Short mmCIF file of C-alpha atoms and ligand atoms in Angstrom, two decimals:
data_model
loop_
_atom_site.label_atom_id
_atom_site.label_comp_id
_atom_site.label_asym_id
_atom_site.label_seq_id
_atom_site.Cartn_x
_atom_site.Cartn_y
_atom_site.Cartn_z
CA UNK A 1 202.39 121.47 35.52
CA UNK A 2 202.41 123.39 32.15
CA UNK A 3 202.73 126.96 32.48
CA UNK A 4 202.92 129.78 29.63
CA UNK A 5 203.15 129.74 26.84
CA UNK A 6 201.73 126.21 27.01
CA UNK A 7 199.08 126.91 29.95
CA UNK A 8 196.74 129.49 28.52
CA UNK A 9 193.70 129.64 30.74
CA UNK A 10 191.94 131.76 28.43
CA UNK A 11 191.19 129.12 26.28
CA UNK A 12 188.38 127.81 28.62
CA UNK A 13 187.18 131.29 28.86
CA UNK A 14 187.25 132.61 24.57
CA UNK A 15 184.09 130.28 23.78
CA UNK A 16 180.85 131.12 25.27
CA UNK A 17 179.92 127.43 25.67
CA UNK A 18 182.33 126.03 27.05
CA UNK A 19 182.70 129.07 29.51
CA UNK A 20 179.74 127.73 30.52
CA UNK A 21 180.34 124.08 30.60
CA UNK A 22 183.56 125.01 33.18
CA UNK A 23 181.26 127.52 35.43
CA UNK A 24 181.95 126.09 38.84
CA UNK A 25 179.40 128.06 40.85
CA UNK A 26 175.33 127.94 39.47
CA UNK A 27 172.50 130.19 41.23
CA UNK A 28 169.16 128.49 40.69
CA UNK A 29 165.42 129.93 42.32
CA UNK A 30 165.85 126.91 44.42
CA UNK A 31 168.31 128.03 46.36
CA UNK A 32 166.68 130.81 47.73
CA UNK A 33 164.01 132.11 50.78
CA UNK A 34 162.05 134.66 50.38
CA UNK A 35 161.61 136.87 53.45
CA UNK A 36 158.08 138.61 53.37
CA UNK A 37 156.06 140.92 56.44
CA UNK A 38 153.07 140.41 57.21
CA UNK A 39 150.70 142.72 58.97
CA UNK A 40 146.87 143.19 60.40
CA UNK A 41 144.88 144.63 58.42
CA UNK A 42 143.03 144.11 54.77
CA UNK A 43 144.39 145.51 51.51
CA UNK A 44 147.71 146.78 53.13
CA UNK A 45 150.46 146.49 50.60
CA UNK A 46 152.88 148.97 51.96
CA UNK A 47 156.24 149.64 50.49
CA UNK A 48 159.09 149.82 53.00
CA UNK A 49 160.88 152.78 51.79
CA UNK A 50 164.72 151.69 51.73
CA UNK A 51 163.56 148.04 50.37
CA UNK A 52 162.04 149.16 47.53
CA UNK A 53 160.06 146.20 45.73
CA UNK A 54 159.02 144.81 49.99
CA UNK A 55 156.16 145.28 51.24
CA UNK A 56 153.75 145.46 54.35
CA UNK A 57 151.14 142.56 53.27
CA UNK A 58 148.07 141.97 54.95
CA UNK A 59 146.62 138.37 54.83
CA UNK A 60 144.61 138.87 51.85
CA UNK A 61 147.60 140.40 49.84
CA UNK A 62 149.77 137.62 50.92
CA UNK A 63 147.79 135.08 49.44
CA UNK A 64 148.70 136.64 46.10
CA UNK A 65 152.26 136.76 46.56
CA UNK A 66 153.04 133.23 48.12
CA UNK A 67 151.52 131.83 44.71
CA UNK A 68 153.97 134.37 43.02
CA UNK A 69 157.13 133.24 44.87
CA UNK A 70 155.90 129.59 44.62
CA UNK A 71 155.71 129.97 40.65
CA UNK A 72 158.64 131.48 39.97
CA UNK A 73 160.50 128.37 41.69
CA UNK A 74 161.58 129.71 45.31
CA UNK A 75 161.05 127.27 47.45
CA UNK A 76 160.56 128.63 50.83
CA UNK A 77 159.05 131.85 52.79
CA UNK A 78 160.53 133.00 56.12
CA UNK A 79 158.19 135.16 58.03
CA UNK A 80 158.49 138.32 59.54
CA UNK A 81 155.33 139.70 61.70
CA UNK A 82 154.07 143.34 62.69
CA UNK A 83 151.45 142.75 65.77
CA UNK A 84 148.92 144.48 66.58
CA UNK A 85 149.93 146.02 69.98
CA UNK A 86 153.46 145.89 71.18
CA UNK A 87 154.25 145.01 74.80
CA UNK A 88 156.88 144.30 77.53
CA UNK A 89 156.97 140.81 77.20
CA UNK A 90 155.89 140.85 73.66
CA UNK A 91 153.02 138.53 74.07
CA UNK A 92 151.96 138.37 70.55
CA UNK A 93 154.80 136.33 69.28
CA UNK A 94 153.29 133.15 71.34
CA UNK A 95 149.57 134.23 70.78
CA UNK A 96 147.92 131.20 68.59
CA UNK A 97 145.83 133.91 66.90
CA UNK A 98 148.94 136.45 66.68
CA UNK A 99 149.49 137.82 63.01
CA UNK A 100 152.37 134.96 62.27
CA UNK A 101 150.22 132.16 63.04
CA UNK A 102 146.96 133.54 61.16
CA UNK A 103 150.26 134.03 58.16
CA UNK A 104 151.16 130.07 58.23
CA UNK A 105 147.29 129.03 57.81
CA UNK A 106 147.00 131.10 54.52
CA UNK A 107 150.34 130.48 53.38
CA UNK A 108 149.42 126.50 53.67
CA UNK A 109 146.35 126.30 52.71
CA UNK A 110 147.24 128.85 49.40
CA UNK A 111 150.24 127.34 48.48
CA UNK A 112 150.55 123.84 50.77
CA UNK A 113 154.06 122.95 49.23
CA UNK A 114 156.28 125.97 49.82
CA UNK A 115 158.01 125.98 52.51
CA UNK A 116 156.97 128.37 55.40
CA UNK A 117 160.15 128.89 57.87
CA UNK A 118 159.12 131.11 61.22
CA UNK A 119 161.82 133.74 62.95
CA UNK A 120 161.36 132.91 66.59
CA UNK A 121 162.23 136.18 68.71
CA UNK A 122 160.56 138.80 70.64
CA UNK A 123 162.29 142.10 68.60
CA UNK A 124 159.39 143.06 66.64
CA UNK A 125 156.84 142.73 69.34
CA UNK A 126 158.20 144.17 72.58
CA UNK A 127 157.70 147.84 72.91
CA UNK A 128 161.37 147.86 74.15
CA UNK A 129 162.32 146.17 70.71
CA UNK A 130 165.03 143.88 72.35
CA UNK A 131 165.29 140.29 71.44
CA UNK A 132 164.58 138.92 75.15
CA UNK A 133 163.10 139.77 78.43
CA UNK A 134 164.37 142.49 80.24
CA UNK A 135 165.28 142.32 84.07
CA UNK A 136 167.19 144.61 86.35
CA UNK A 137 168.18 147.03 83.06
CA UNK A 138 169.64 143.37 81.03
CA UNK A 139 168.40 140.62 79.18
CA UNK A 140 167.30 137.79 81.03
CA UNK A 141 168.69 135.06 79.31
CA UNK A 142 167.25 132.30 81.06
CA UNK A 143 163.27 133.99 81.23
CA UNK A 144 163.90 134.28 77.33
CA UNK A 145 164.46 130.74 76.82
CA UNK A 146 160.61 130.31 78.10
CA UNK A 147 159.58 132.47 75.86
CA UNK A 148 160.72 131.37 72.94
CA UNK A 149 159.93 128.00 73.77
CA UNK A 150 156.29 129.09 73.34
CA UNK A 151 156.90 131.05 70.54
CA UNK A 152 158.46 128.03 68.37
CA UNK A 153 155.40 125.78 69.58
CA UNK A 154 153.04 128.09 68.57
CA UNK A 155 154.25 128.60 65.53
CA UNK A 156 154.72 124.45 64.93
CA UNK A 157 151.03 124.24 65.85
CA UNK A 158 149.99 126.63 63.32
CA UNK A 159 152.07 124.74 60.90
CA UNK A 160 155.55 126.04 60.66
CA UNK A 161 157.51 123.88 58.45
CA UNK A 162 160.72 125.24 59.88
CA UNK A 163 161.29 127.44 62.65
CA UNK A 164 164.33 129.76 62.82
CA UNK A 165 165.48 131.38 66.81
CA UNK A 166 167.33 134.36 65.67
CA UNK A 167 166.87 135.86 69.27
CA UNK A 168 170.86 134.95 69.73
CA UNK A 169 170.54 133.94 73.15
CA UNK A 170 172.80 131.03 74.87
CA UNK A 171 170.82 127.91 74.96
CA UNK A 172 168.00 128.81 72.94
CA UNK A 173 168.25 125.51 70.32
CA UNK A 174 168.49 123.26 72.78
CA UNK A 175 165.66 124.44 74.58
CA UNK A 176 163.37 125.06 71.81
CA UNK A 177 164.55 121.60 70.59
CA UNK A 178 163.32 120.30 73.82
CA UNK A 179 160.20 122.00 73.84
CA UNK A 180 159.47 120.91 70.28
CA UNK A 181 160.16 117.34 71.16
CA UNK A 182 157.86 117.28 74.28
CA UNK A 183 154.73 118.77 72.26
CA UNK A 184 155.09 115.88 69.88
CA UNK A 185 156.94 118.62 67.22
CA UNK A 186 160.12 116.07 67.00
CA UNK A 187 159.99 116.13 63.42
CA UNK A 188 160.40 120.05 62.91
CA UNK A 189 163.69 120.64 61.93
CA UNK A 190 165.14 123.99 64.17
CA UNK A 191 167.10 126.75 61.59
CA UNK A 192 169.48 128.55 63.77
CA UNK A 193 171.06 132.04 63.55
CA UNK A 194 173.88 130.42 64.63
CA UNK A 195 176.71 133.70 64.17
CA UNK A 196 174.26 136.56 63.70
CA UNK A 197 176.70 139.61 63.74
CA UNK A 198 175.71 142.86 65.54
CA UNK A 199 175.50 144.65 62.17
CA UNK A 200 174.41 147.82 60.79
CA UNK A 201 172.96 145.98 57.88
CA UNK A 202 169.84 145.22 59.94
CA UNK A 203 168.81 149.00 59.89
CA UNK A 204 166.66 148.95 56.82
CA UNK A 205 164.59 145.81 58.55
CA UNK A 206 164.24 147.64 61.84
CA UNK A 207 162.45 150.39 59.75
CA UNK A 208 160.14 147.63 58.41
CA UNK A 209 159.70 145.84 61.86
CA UNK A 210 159.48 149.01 63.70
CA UNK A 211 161.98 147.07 65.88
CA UNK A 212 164.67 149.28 66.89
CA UNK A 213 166.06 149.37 70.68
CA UNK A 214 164.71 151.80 72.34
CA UNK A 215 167.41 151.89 74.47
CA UNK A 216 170.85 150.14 74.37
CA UNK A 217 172.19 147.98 71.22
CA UNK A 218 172.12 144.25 70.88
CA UNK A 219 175.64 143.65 71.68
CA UNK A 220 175.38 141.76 74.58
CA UNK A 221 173.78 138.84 72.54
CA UNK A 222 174.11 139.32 68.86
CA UNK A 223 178.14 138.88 67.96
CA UNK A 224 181.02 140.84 67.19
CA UNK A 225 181.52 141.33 63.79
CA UNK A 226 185.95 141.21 64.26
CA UNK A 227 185.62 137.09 65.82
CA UNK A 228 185.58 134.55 63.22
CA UNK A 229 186.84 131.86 65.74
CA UNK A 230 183.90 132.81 68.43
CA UNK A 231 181.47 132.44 65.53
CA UNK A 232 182.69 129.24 64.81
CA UNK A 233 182.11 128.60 68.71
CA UNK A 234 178.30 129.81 68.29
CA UNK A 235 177.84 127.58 65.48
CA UNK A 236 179.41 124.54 66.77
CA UNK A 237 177.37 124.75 70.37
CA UNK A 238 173.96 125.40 67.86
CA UNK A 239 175.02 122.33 66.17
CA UNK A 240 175.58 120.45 69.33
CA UNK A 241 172.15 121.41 70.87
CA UNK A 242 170.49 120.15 68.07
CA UNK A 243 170.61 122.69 65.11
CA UNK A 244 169.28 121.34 61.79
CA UNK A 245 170.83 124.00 59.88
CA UNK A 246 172.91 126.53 60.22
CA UNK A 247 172.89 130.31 59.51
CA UNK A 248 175.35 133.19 59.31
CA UNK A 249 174.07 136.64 59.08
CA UNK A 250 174.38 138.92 57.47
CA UNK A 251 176.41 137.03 53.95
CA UNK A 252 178.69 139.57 52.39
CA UNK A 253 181.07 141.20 55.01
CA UNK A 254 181.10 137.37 56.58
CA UNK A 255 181.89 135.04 53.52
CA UNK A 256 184.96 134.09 55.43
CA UNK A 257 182.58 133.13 57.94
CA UNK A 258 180.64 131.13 55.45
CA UNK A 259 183.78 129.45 53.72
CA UNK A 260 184.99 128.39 57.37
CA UNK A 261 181.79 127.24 58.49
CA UNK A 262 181.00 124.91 55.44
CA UNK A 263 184.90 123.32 55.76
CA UNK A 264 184.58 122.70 59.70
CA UNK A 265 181.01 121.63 60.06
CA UNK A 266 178.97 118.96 57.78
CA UNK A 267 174.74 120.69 58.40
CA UNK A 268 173.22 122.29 55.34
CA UNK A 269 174.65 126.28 55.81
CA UNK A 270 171.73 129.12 55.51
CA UNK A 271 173.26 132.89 54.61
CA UNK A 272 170.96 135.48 55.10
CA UNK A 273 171.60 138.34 52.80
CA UNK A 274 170.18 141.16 54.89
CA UNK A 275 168.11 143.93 54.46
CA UNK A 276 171.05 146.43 54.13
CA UNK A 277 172.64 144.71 51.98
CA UNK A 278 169.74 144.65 49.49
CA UNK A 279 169.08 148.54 49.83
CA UNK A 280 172.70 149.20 49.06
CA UNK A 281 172.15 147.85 45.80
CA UNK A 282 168.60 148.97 45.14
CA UNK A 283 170.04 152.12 45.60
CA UNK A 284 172.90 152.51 43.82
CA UNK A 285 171.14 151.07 41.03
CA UNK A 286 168.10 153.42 41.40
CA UNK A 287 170.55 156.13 40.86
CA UNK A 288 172.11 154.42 37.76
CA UNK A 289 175.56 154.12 39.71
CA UNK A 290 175.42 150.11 39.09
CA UNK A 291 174.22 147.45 37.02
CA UNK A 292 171.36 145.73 39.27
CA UNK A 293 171.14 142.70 37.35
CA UNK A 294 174.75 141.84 37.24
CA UNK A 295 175.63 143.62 40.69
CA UNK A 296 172.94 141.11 42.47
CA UNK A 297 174.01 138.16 40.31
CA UNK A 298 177.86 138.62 41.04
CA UNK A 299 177.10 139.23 44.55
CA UNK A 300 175.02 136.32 45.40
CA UNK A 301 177.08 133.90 43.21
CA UNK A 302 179.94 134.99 46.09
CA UNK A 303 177.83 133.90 48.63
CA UNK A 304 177.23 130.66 47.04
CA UNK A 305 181.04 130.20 46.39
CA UNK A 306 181.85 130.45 49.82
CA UNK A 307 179.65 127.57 50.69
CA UNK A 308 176.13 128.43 51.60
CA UNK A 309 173.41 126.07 50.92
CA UNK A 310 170.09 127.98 50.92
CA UNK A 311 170.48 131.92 50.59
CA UNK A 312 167.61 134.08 52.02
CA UNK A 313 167.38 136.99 50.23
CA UNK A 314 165.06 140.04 49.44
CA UNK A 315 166.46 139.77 45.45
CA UNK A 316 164.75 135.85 45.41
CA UNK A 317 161.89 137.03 43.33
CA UNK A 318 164.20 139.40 40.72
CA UNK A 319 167.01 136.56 40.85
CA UNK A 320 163.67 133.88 39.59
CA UNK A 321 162.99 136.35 37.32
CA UNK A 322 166.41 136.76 35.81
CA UNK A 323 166.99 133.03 35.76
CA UNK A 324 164.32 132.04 34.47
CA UNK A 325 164.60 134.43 31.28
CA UNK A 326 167.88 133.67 30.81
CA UNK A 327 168.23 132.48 26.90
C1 PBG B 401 165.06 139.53 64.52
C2 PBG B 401 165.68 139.65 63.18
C3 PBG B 401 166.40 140.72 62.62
C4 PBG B 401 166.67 140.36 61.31
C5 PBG B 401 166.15 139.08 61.12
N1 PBG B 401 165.58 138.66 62.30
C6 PBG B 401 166.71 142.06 63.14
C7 PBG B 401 167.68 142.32 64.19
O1 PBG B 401 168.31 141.41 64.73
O2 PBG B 401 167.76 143.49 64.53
C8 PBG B 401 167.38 141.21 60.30
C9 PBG B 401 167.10 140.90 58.90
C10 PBG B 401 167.55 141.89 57.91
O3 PBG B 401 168.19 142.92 58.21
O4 PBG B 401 167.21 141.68 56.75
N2 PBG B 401 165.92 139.33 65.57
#
């Protein structure tokens, strides 16, 4: 091996073209999700205050914005839902008229090739905002499985091209897996949160989902951010139970997570860049304090290097737009 004054690895980095020709890492539109929330209502396009550039979109207004995301290149939509009523069991996640599966039948009939990926869990519809039943002051683990079972047929029956349990609970791929199978849903491939953190980075979302605990945290199922080997554990039994692909949330305090993941196990890896993460920068930028363009850009070109797949990020539609203008 050379080294200086012979090895000069500037030279691959003084001429703009060839720079580029040595880039090891590309972000393209295609390798993103777009994460949108979806409400009752007509007209509603709502802002969510700390994701500035997200909205609160009622059926009609989502109808204009799938055609945007499919246009700019994204290839995929993962669905958030605000129902109408919350409850203890939070029966409109499984309702076949509930606001995600009205969302899937405009989505496909709109914009019939983009990909429409579900979140199956209970958080955003149970007035007690946890991800699973509760029983004797706990989550029932095993009652939750049911649950989601019908949420993730529902959704498949609406036409869900993907569906996505992010409920964290022990079992829940292999039983939505089964359920799929015996409704004649074998084909629908299952996206699991496979090492979803207990993070503070979800707060901004909560706003939007209305979704907070009302008692408690989720640290009983969602993971300990210090255990890299336990998340390998998660993702390995999701894997085994019949995970499609695999996701670690959030991306940017768990790229080691990510880099592990993608040497130890061969699925397609998902990282979902969360909602914290994205007001961070929306509002450092909004103050001037940081370059938004190149901030975002540098960021998710980390999360890329350390092996994800498909990204899912509230920056898809800016990154489109910055790609695609580029020269
Ligand atoms: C539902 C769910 C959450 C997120 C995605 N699915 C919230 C949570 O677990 O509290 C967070 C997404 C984000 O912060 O962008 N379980």
């Amino acid at each position: 091996m050379p080294t200086f004054p012979q090895l000069r690895l500037r030279r691959l980095r003084e001429n703009p073209t060839l720079r580029d020709m040595v880039r090891e890492t590309y972000l393209s539109p295609r390798d993103f999700i777009f994460p949108l929330f979806v409400t009752h209502g007509r007209d509603i396009r709502d802002e969510i205050a700390p994701m500035p550039g997200i909205y609160h979109l009622s059926l009609d207004n989502l109808l204009t914005e799938v055609k945007e995301v499919a246009d700019l290149g994204i290839p995929g939509v993962i669905l958030f839902g605000l129902p109408a009523e919350k409850d203890s069991s939070g029966s409109e996640a499984y309702d076949d008229h509930g606001i995600i599966q009205e969302a899937i039948g405009v989505i496909k009939q709109a914009t019939p090739d983009l990909l429409v990926i579900t979140d199956v869990c209970l958080c955003e519809y149970t007035s007690h905002g946890h991800c699973g039943v509760i029983h004797d002051g706990g989550i029932d683990n095993d009652r939750t499985l049911e649950l989601y079972q019908r949420i993730a047929i529902s959704h498949a029956k609406a036409g869900a091209d993907v569906v996505a349990p992010s409920g964290m609970m022990d079992g829940q791929v292999k039983a939505i897996r089964g359920a799929l199978d015996h409704e004649t849903f074998q084909d629908t491939p299952i996206m699991a949160y496979a090492a979803k953190h207990a993070s503070a980075f979800y707060g901004p979302f909560r706003t939007a989902a209305n979704s907070t605990p009302q008692f408690g945290d989720r640290k009983s199922y969602q993971m300990d951010p210090a255990n890299p080997r336990m998340a390998l554990r998660e993702i390995e039994a999701d894997i085994e139970e019949g995970a499609d692909i695999i996701m670690v949330k959030p991306a940017l305090a768990y790229l080691d997570v990510i880099s592990k993941a993608r040497q130890s196990f061969a699925p397609p890896i998902a990282a979902y860049n969360v909602s914290g993460e994205y007001s961070m920068i929306k509002s450092a930028a909004a103050n001037g304090w940081l370059d938004e363009r190149s901030a975002t850009l540098e960021l998710l070109t980390g999360i890329k290097r350390a092996g994800a797949d498909i990204i899912i990020s509230y920056h898809a539609k800016d990154v489109a737009h910055w790609l695609n203008s580029r020269r």
